[in-house]
Amino acid sequence: MNVDVILGLQWGDEGKGKIVDVFTPEYDVIARFQGGPNAGHTIEFENKKFILHTIPSGIFHRNTMNVIGNGVIIDPFILLKEIQKLRESGLAPEENLLISKRAHLILPSHRLLDAAYESAKGKSKIGSTLKGIGPTYTDKAGRNGLRIGNLLQHDFRIKYNQLKESHLSLLSALQFDTSGCLLDGLTFNAYENSWFDSIDLLKGFTIIDSENYLNKSLDEGKSILAEGAQGAMLDVDFGSYPFVTSSNTISAGVCAGLGISPHRIGKIFGVFKAYCTRVGSGPFPTELTDGVGDNLRNMGHEFGSTTGRPRRCGWLDLPALKYSIMLNGVDSLIMMKADVLSSFEKVSICCHYQENGKNLENYPFDLSNESTVPVYDELEGWDDPLRNITSVDMIPGELKTYIDYIENALKLPVEIISVGPDRTHTLLRNRL
Ligand code: GDP
Ligand code: IMO
Ligand code: MG
């Protein structure tokens, strides 16, 4: 068997969580391969709504195993909160959740460093979720990090203190006032105490060599779906650097983040919204800073799942999608939130970028270059809320034209159309 992959093609929040949940009954294992609690994946069913940050989105299906892979970084405090919420809803996540020994730990002091680096950047800040992502991946690459497996060793506390002290020296060099910095509403000391309490509880979970488990599962003929976090345009190598996250969000990240050979990658599903959003700073060529953008935000409830920040909104950006598709090797497309465009009389699509009146062949190195301008085609909108549509045959003609336009431009089928946040608001089309 192979590992299929679901990932975001834009700047995150495309609706990956919903689609992973919809696909889960078809898989034995769901595995997250990168990112950390900067992610917020929303799943809605039976009038319930869950937002997952670290736990894979297959957790609601008891017969499917969920793996937090080695490429993920974990804040025990946040993970435990997620687990408690699931338990309050009658779920028993310890029964179908496995955690990689090699996943790195986000220490409370990583979060302080994140805040300090952002504050030092002033106006050019990244707009980080402040979950400690950058500093934790920095320590991983710098070979200073601590991993879940270290929790099981007798000298964990010594190693923790060493790393924390090195962070405190850095913070002091940055002249960052840690006393005024709250972590999820808690002082550093209170957060650190809860963090250690969470660790004690986490030790009761199944902590494994996930690379062995996953490869063995494949050998036994089990099916695996890898769940991406963030989106290709936030990839540390290919996103709008430096306004990116600190991991490889693209399909190549699956191999390193799970310990899977490239030979074993199967079908790659690319998830995109019918328009674009971005939360945090950085270039966004099709951003609408006018009332149209406000309408998109209001109609789409575009507020961050992790931080609650308003998301910046704009029209669909085909050059960015083409670039993402190339980087990921996408086999088929999944279009989300078509219903949000329902009330628009006209909808625009950016078909290419121009510089000095010439169409750009390739995606530009520096998107903030002001001479790079998006060029749009305008299409008719569809005046149908779509929520009662249960099959693709019922799709209004204008939406069909919109999808045909996208398929022609991207040369890939749109296999699924999502028309609402619930599991059931999902239309299957051109199933390959
Ligand atoms: P993720 O990070 O990619 O999993 O996406 P988020 O959960 O951060 O953001 C997607 C948001 O859109 C969530 O609030 C979902 O409940 C919601 N959503 C997903 N699909 C649809 C859809 O087709 N229509 C509408 N209106 N909302 C959707
Ligand atoms: P999901 O998985 C949207 C953005 C942040 C910021 C930049 C760097 O829900 O799609 P970081 O905290 O990683 O240092 O932030 O990346 N960002 C996301 N935007 N969805 C996400 O995850 C994101 N994770 C990080 O807003 O601009
Ligand atoms: Mg999200």
PDB file of C-alpha atoms and ligand atoms in Angstrom, residues 8 12-19 38-44 49-52 57 227-230 271 273 275 277 299-306 311 335-340 387 417-422 425-426, ligand 1:
ATOM      1  CA  GLY A   8      -3.278  22.857   1.499  1.00  0.00           C
ATOM      2  CA  GLY A  12      -3.446  27.573   5.117  1.00  0.00           C
ATOM      3  CA  ASP A  13      -7.003  27.213   6.430  1.00  0.00           C
ATOM      4  CA  GLU A  14      -8.235  25.755   3.146  1.00  0.00           C
ATOM      5  CA  GLY A  15     -10.429  23.230   4.982  1.00  0.00           C
ATOM      6  CA  LYS A  16      -7.950  20.344   5.233  1.00  0.00           C
ATOM      7  CA  GLY A  17      -9.357  19.157   8.562  1.00  0.00           C
ATOM      8  CA  LYS A  18     -12.864  18.772   7.196  1.00  0.00           C
ATOM      9  CA  ILE A  19     -11.668  16.795   4.179  1.00  0.00           C
ATOM     10  CA  ASN A  38      -0.010  26.806  14.833  1.00  0.00           C
ATOM     11  CA  ALA A  39      -2.490  24.658  12.891  1.00  0.00           C
ATOM     12  CA  GLY A  40      -6.220  24.852  13.570  1.00  0.00           C
ATOM     13  CA  HIS A  41      -8.222  22.194  11.740  1.00  0.00           C
ATOM     14  CA  THR A  42     -12.005  22.461  12.045  1.00  0.00           C
ATOM     15  CA  ILE A  43     -14.324  19.465  11.876  1.00  0.00           C
ATOM     16  CA  GLU A  44     -18.108  19.745  12.068  1.00  0.00           C
ATOM     17  CA  LYS A  49     -17.660  21.588  16.111  1.00  0.00           C
ATOM     18  CA  PHE A  50     -14.069  20.688  17.022  1.00  0.00           C
ATOM     19  CA  ILE A  51     -10.833  22.518  16.324  1.00  0.00           C
ATOM     20  CA  LEU A  52      -7.739  20.316  16.371  1.00  0.00           C
ATOM     21  CA  SER A  57      -8.340  14.921  12.006  1.00  0.00           C
ATOM     22  CA  GLU A 227      -2.537  15.151   6.750  1.00  0.00           C
ATOM     23  CA  GLY A 228      -0.753  18.399   5.969  1.00  0.00           C
ATOM     24  CA  ALA A 229      -0.862  21.527   8.063  1.00  0.00           C
ATOM     25  CA  GLN A 230      -0.545  25.122   6.794  1.00  0.00           C
ATOM     26  CA  VAL A 271      -7.200  21.374  -1.102  1.00  0.00           C
ATOM     27  CA  LYS A 273     -10.655  27.536  -1.165  1.00  0.00           C
ATOM     28  CA  TYR A 275     -11.097  32.247  -3.108  1.00  0.00           C
ATOM     29  CA  THR A 277      -7.246  33.945   2.544  1.00  0.00           C
ATOM     30  CA  MET A 299     -19.697  35.365   4.573  1.00  0.00           C
ATOM     31  CA  GLY A 300     -16.846  32.877   5.055  1.00  0.00           C
ATOM     32  CA  HIS A 301     -16.414  33.514   8.816  1.00  0.00           C
ATOM     33  CA  GLU A 302     -12.787  34.090   8.041  1.00  0.00           C
ATOM     34  CA  PHE A 303     -11.290  34.405  11.502  1.00  0.00           C
ATOM     35  CA  GLY A 304      -8.280  32.297  12.526  1.00  0.00           C
ATOM     36  CA  SER A 305      -9.100  28.892  14.057  1.00  0.00           C
ATOM     37  CA  THR A 306      -6.008  29.138  16.268  1.00  0.00           C
ATOM     38  CA  ARG A 311      -8.106  36.575   7.890  1.00  0.00           C
ATOM     39  CA  MET A 335     -12.453  22.949  -3.831  1.00  0.00           C
ATOM     40  CA  MET A 336     -13.764  24.303  -0.531  1.00  0.00           C
ATOM     41  CA  LYS A 337     -16.234  27.014   0.464  1.00  0.00           C
ATOM     42  CA  ALA A 338     -17.945  27.415  -2.914  1.00  0.00           C
ATOM     43  CA  ASP A 339     -21.023  28.483  -0.908  1.00  0.00           C
ATOM     44  CA  VAL A 340     -19.236  31.587   0.383  1.00  0.00           C
ATOM     45  CA  ARG A 387     -26.430  24.222   1.214  1.00  0.00           C
ATOM     46  CA  ILE A 417     -16.659  20.389  -4.021  1.00  0.00           C
ATOM     47  CA  SER A 418     -17.389  21.474  -0.459  1.00  0.00           C
ATOM     48  CA  VAL A 419     -20.467  23.651   0.020  1.00  0.00           C
ATOM     49  CA  GLY A 420     -20.592  24.004   3.808  1.00  0.00           C
ATOM     50  CA  PRO A 421     -18.602  23.235   6.948  1.00  0.00           C
ATOM     51  CA  ASP A 422     -20.395  20.018   7.882  1.00  0.00           C
ATOM     52  CA  HIS A 425     -21.887  19.369   2.809  1.00  0.00           C
ATOM     53  CA  THR A 426     -19.533  17.533   0.492  1.00  0.00           C
TER      54      THR A 426
HETATM   55  P1  GDP B   1      -7.792  23.952   7.871  1.00  0.00           P
HETATM   56  O1  GDP B   1      -6.788  24.602   8.757  1.00  0.00           O
HETATM   57  O2  GDP B   1      -7.316  23.807   6.462  1.00  0.00           O
HETATM   58  O3  GDP B   1      -8.313  22.644   8.416  1.00  0.00           O
HETATM   59  O4  GDP B   1      -9.033  24.949   7.817  1.00  0.00           O
HETATM   60  P2  GDP B   1      -9.684  25.758   9.054  1.00  0.00           P
HETATM   61  O5  GDP B   1     -10.454  24.828   9.884  1.00  0.00           O
HETATM   62  O6  GDP B   1      -8.667  26.600   9.724  1.00  0.00           O
HETATM   63  O7  GDP B   1     -10.607  26.777   8.262  1.00  0.00           O
HETATM   64  C1  GDP B   1     -11.620  26.363   7.420  1.00  0.00           C
HETATM   65  C2  GDP B   1     -12.938  26.949   7.933  1.00  0.00           C
HETATM   66  O8  GDP B   1     -13.921  26.842   6.941  1.00  0.00           O
HETATM   67  C3  GDP B   1     -13.495  26.215   9.140  1.00  0.00           C
HETATM   68  O9  GDP B   1     -14.210  27.125   9.928  1.00  0.00           O
HETATM   69  C4  GDP B   1     -14.436  25.185   8.504  1.00  0.00           C
HETATM   70  O10 GDP B   1     -15.472  24.783   9.381  1.00  0.00           O
HETATM   71  C5  GDP B   1     -14.984  25.997   7.374  1.00  0.00           C
HETATM   72  N1  GDP B   1     -15.363  25.243   6.174  1.00  0.00           N
HETATM   73  C6  GDP B   1     -14.767  24.151   5.632  1.00  0.00           C
HETATM   74  N2  GDP B   1     -15.353  23.834   4.455  1.00  0.00           N
HETATM   75  C7  GDP B   1     -16.329  24.749   4.257  1.00  0.00           C
HETATM   76  C8  GDP B   1     -17.254  24.984   3.202  1.00  0.00           C
HETATM   77  O11 GDP B   1     -17.286  24.288   2.176  1.00  0.00           O
HETATM   78  N3  GDP B   1     -18.099  26.039   3.342  1.00  0.00           N
HETATM   79  C9  GDP B   1     -18.078  26.846   4.434  1.00  0.00           C
HETATM   80  N4  GDP B   1     -18.916  27.871   4.487  1.00  0.00           N
HETATM   81  N5  GDP B   1     -17.206  26.658   5.445  1.00  0.00           N
HETATM   82  C10 GDP B   1     -16.341  25.636   5.337  1.00  0.00           C
END
